[in-house]
Structure formats: structure tokens, C-alpha cells
CSV table of C-alpha atoms and ligand atoms in Angstrom, one decimal:
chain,number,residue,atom,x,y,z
A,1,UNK,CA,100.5,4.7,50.5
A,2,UNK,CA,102.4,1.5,51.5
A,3,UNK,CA,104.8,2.0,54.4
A,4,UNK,CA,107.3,-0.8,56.4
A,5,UNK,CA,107.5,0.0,60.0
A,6,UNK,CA,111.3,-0.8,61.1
A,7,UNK,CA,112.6,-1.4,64.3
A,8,UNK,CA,113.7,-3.5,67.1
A,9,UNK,CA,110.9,-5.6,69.5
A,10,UNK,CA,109.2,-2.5,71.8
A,11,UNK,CA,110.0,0.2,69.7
A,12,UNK,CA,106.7,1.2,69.4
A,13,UNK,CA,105.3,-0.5,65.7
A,14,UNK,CA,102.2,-1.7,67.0
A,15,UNK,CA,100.9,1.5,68.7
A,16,UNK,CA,102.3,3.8,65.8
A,17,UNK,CA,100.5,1.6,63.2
A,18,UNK,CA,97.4,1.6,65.5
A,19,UNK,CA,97.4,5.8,64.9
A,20,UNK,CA,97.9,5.5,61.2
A,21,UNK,CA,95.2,2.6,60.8
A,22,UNK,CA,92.9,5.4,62.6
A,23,UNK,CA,94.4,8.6,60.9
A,24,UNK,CA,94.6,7.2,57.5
A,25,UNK,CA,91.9,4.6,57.3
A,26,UNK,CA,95.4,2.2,56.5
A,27,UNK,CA,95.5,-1.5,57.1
A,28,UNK,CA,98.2,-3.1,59.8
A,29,UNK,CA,99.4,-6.1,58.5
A,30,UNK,CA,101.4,-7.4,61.6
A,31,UNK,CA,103.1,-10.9,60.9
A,32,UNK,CA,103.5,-11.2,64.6
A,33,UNK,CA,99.6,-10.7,65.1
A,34,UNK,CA,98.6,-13.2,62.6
A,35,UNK,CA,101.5,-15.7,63.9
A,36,UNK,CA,99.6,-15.7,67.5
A,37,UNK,CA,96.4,-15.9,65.9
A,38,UNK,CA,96.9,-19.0,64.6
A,39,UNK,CA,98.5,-19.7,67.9
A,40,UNK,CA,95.4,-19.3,69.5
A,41,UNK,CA,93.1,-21.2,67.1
A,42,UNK,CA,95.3,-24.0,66.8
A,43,UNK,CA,96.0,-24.4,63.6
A,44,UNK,CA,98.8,-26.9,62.7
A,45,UNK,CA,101.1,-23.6,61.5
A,46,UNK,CA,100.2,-21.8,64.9
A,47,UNK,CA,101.1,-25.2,66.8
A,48,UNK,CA,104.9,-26.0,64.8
A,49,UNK,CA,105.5,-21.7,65.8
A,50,UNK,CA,104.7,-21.5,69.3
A,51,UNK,CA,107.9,-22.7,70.3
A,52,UNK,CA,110.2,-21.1,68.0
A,53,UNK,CA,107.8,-17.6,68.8
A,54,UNK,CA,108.4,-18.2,72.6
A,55,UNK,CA,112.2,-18.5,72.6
A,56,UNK,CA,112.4,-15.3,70.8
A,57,UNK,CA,114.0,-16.9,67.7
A,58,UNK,CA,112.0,-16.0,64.0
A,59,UNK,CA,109.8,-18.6,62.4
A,60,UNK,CA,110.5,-19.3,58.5
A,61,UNK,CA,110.7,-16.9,55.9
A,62,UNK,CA,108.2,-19.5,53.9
A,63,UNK,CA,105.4,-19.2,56.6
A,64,UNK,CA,105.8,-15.4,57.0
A,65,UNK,CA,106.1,-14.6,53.5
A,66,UNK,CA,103.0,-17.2,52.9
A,67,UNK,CA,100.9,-15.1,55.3
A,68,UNK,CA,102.0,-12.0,53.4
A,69,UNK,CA,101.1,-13.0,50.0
A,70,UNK,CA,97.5,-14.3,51.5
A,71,UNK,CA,96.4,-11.2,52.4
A,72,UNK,CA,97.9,-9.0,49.3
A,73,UNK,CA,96.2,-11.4,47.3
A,74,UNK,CA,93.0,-11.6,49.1
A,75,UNK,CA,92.3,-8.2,50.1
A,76,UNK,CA,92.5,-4.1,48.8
A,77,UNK,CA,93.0,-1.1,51.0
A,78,UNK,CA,92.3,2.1,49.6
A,79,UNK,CA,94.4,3.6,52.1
A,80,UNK,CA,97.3,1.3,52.1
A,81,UNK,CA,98.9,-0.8,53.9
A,82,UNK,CA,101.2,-0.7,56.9
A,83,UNK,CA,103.8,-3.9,57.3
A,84,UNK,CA,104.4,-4.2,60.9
A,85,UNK,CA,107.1,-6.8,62.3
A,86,UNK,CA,107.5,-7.7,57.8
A,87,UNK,CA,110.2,-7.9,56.5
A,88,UNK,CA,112.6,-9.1,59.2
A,89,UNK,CA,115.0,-10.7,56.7
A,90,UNK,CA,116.4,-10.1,53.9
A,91,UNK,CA,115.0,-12.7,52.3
A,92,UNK,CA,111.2,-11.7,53.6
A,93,UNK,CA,112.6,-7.8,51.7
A,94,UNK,CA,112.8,-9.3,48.4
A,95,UNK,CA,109.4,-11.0,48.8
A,96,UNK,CA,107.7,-8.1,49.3
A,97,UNK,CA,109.2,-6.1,46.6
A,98,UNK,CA,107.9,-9.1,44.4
A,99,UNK,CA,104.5,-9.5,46.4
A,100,UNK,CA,103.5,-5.7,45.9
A,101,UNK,CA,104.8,-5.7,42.0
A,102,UNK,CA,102.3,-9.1,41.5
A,103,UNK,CA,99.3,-7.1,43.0
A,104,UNK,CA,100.8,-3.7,40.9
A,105,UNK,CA,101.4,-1.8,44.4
A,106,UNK,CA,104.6,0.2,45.2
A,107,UNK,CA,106.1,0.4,48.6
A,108,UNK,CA,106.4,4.3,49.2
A,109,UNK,CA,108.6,4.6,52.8
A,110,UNK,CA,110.4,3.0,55.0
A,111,UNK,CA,109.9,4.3,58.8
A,112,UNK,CA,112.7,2.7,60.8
A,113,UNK,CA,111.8,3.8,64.7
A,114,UNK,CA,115.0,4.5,66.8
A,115,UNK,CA,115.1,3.5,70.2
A,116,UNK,CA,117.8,2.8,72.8
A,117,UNK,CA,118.2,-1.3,74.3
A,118,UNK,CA,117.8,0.2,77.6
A,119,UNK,CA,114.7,2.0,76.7
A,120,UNK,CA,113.4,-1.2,74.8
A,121,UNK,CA,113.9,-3.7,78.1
A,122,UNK,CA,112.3,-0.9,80.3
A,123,UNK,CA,109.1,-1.0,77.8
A,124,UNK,CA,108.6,-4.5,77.0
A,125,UNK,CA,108.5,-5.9,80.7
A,126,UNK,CA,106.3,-3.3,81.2
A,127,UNK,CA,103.6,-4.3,78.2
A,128,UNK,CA,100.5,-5.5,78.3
A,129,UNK,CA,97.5,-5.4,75.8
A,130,UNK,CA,93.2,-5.1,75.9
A,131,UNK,CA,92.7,-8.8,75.1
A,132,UNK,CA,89.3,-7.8,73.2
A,133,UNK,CA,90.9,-4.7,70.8
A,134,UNK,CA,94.8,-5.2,71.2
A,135,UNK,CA,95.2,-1.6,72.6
A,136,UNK,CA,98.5,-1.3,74.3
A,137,UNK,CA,99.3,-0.1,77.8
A,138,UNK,CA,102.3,0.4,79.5
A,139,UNK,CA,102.6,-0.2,83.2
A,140,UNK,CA,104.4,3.4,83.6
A,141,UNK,CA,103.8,5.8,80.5
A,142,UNK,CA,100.1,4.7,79.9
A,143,UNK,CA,98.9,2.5,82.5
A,144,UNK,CA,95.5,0.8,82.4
A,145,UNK,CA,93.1,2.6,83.7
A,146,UNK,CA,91.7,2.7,87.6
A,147,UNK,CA,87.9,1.5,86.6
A,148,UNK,CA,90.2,-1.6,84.8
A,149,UNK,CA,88.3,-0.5,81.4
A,150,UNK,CA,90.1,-0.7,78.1
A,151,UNK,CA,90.0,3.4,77.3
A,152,UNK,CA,89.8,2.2,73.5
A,153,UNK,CA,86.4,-0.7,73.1
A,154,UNK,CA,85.5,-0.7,78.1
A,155,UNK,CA,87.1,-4.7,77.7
A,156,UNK,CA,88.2,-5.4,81.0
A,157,UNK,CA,90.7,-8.4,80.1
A,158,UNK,CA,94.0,-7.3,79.9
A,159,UNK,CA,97.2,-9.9,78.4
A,160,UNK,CA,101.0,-10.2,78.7
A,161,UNK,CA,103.1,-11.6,75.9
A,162,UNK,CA,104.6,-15.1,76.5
A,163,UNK,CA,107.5,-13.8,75.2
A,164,UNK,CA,107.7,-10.3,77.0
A,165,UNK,CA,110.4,-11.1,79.0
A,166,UNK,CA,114.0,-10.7,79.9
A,167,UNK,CA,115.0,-14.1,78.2
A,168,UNK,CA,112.9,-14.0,75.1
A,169,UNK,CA,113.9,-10.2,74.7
A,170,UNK,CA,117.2,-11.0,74.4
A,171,UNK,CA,116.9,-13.7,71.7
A,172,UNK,CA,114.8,-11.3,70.0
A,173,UNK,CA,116.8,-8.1,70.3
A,174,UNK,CA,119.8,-10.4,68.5
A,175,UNK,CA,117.6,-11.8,65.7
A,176,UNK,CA,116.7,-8.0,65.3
A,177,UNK,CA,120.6,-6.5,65.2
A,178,UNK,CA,121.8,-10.6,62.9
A,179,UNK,CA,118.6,-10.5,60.8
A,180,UNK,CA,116.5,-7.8,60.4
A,181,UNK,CA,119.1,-4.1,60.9
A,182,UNK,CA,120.6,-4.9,57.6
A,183,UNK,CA,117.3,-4.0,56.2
A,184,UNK,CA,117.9,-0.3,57.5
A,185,UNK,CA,120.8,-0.5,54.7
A,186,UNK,CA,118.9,-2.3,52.1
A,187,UNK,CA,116.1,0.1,52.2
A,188,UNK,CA,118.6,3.3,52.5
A,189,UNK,CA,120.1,2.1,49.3
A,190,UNK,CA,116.9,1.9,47.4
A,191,UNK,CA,115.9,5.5,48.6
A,192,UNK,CA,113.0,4.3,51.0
A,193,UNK,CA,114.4,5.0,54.3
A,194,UNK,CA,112.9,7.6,57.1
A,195,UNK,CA,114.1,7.4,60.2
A,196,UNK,CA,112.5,8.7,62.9
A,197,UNK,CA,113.1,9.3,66.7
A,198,UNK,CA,111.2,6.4,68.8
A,199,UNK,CA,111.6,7.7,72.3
A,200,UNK,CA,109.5,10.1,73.2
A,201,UNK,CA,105.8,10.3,73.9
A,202,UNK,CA,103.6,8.5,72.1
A,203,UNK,CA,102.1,11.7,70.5
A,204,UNK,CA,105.4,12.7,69.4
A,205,UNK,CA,106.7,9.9,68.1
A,206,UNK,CA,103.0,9.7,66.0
A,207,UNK,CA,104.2,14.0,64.7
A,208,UNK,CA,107.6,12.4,64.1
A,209,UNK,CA,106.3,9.8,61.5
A,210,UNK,CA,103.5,12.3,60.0
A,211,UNK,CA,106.3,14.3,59.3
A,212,UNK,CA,108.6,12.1,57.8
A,213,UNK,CA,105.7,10.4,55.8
A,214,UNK,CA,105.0,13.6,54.3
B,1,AMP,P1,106.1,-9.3,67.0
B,1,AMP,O1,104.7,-9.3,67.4
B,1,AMP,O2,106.3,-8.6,65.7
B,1,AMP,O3,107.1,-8.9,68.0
B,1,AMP,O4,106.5,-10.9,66.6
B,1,AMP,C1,106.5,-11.9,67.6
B,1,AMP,C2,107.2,-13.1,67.2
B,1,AMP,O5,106.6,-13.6,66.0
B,1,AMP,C3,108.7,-12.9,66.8
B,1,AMP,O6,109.5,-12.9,67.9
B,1,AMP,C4,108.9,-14.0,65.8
B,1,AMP,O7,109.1,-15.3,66.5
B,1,AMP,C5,107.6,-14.1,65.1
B,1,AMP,N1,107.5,-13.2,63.9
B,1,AMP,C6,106.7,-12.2,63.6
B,1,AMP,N2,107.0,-11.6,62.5
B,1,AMP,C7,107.9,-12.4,61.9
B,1,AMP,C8,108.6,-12.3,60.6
B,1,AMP,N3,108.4,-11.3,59.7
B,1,AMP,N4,109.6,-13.2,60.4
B,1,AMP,C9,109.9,-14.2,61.3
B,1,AMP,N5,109.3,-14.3,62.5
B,1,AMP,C10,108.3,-13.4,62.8
């Protein structure tokens, strides 16, 4: 099974994908992941994107779609694979559809996450990660905890996001509603769409998307 996790920045992609990649033995293919990864090992790509990535704006469709293709190409997951923060454009949409028909994969379902802009600020100032295993914590529904040991691998490092703030959140939240939410009527029209309520506990939210995955 193949599945696109839609939705604005802090609705709760990473984390849901986490579950599945546990639950289903599925592979996360996050765009935004493998962007700061090469961030971080200082490649000439992860250099030209750092600005772009900490204004908040999207990098190229070329780059994205680039990173995509490498890892269809390169790699097979029995249990499928989960694109996480891909597509954001309509252009990046297409791609895919082309991608998975070149490797002779389907995409099965669309889960776009619904969550208020209120709720969204209130989570992502709130974010941090397990700089070892990527875990995710939140400063008030799932804080880190008291012995300062990552509950997922003991790491005791914990990151923020250069771009988990007000400013950044804001660029991104537009380049989600101008770019990416025409994808919730792209994918409605091509029968892929499940859409899901983002806002509750993170257990929920997990019986939400078991449900509408089927
Ligand atoms: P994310 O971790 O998904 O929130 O992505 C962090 C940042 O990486 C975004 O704000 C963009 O700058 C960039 N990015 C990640 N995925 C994409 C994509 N599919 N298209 C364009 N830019 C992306």
C-alpha cells in the first residue's frame, strides 16, 4: 500500500507516519527529512536550500521530485511507502503519478489530516525532536521525559527546527493554503482522498487513519 500524507506544517505527518512505519513495516519517505539531511552533511543541494527551507518558502519541484525518483528507483518496500511533506505542488502530483507508474506501483490513498491554524501555531512552537531517532515531543501533549531520555532509542539530545517559529510558520502555512491545498481537490477528483480528523490525541488520530486506510 502506497499512501500521501496531506496536510498543513504541524498537523501531525511525521508522528502518524512514525506509527504506520512501526504498524505496517511501511517506509517514510519525508522530503522535508532528506532536504535537512543534506543540510547537515553539506552537500552543495543541502547548502543552495537552507535558506529557501529557513524562510518557510518551498525549494524546487526539480530537487524534490529528484530526491523522490532516487529512492523509488533505488529501493523496494514490501510494505509500501508513506510520502510525507510530497507532493506539495501540483506539479510534484503529476510526478509521482509518473514516478510510481515507472517503478509499476499505484498510489492507493490519500490521507489529508485536518487541523485548525490555531491548533497548528500552538503545536509547532511547541516541537521539538530526539536528535538520535527523530521521535517527536511536544512541550505540552507529550513532553520529554523527567530522566531527559528519549522514551523511543534513551538519546538524551533533544533539537528544535530552524524554522519552527512564528515567522517561518507563517510563510509556510501560506505556501501550504497557494501551493499545496489544491492537492486536496486534485486527489478528491481522482477518487484518492481520506480525510481524517487531526486534532485529537495522538492515538486517535493513529484509529482515525487505520480506519480510513481500511
Ligand atoms: P517539512 O519537514 O515537511 O515541514 O519540510 C520542511 C521544509 O522543507 C519546507 O518548509 C520546505 O522548505 C522544504 N520541503 C520539504 N518538502 C518539500 C516539497 N515536497 N517541496 C518543496 N519544498 C519542500
Amino acid at each position: 500500500m502506497n499512501i500521501i500524507l496531506l496536510g498543513p506544517p504541524g498537523a501531525g505527518k511525521g508522528t502518524q507516519a512514525r506509527i504506520l512505519v512501526d504498524e505496517r513495516r511501511m517506509v517514510q519517505l519525508s522530503t522535508g527529512d532528506m532536504l535537512r539531511e543534506a543540510r547537515t552533511s553539506g552537500t552543495e543541494m543541502g547548502k543552495r536550500v537552507a535558506e529557501v527551507m529557513d524562510r518557510g518558502d518551498l525549494v524546487t519541484d526539480e530537487i524534490v521530485i529528484g530526491l523522490i525518483r532516487e529512492k523509488l528507483e533505488g529501493g523496494e518496500s514490501s510494505g509500501g511507502y508513506i510520502f510525507d511533506g510530497f507532493p506539495r505542488t501540483l506539479a510534484q502530483a503529476d510526478a509521482l503519478g509518473a514516478l510510481l507508474d515507472d517503478v509499476g506501483q499505484d498510489l492507493d490513498a490519500v490521507v489529508e489530516m485536518q487541523v485548525d491554524d490555531d491548533a497548528l501555531v500552538a503545536r509547532i512552537t511547541a516541537r521539538s525532536t530526539c536528535a538520535n531517532c527523530g521521535e517527536v515531543y511536544n512541550d505540552h501533549s507529550k513532553p520529554i521525559p523527567a530522566d531527559g531520555k528519549c522514551t523511543n532509542c534513551g538519546a538524551t539530545e533533544f533539537k528544535r527546527r530552524a524554522d519552527d517559529n512564528e515567522e517561518s510558520l507563517r510563510t509556510r502555512l501560506m505556501a501550504y493554503y497557494k501551493q499545496t491545498s489544491p492537492l486536496i481537490g486534485y486527489y478528491y477528483a481522482k477518487g484518492d482522498l481520506r480525510s481524517v480528523n487531526g486534532l485529537g490525541e495522538i492515538g486517535e488520530v493513529a484509529g482515525g487513519i487505520k480506519t480510513a486506510l481500511g
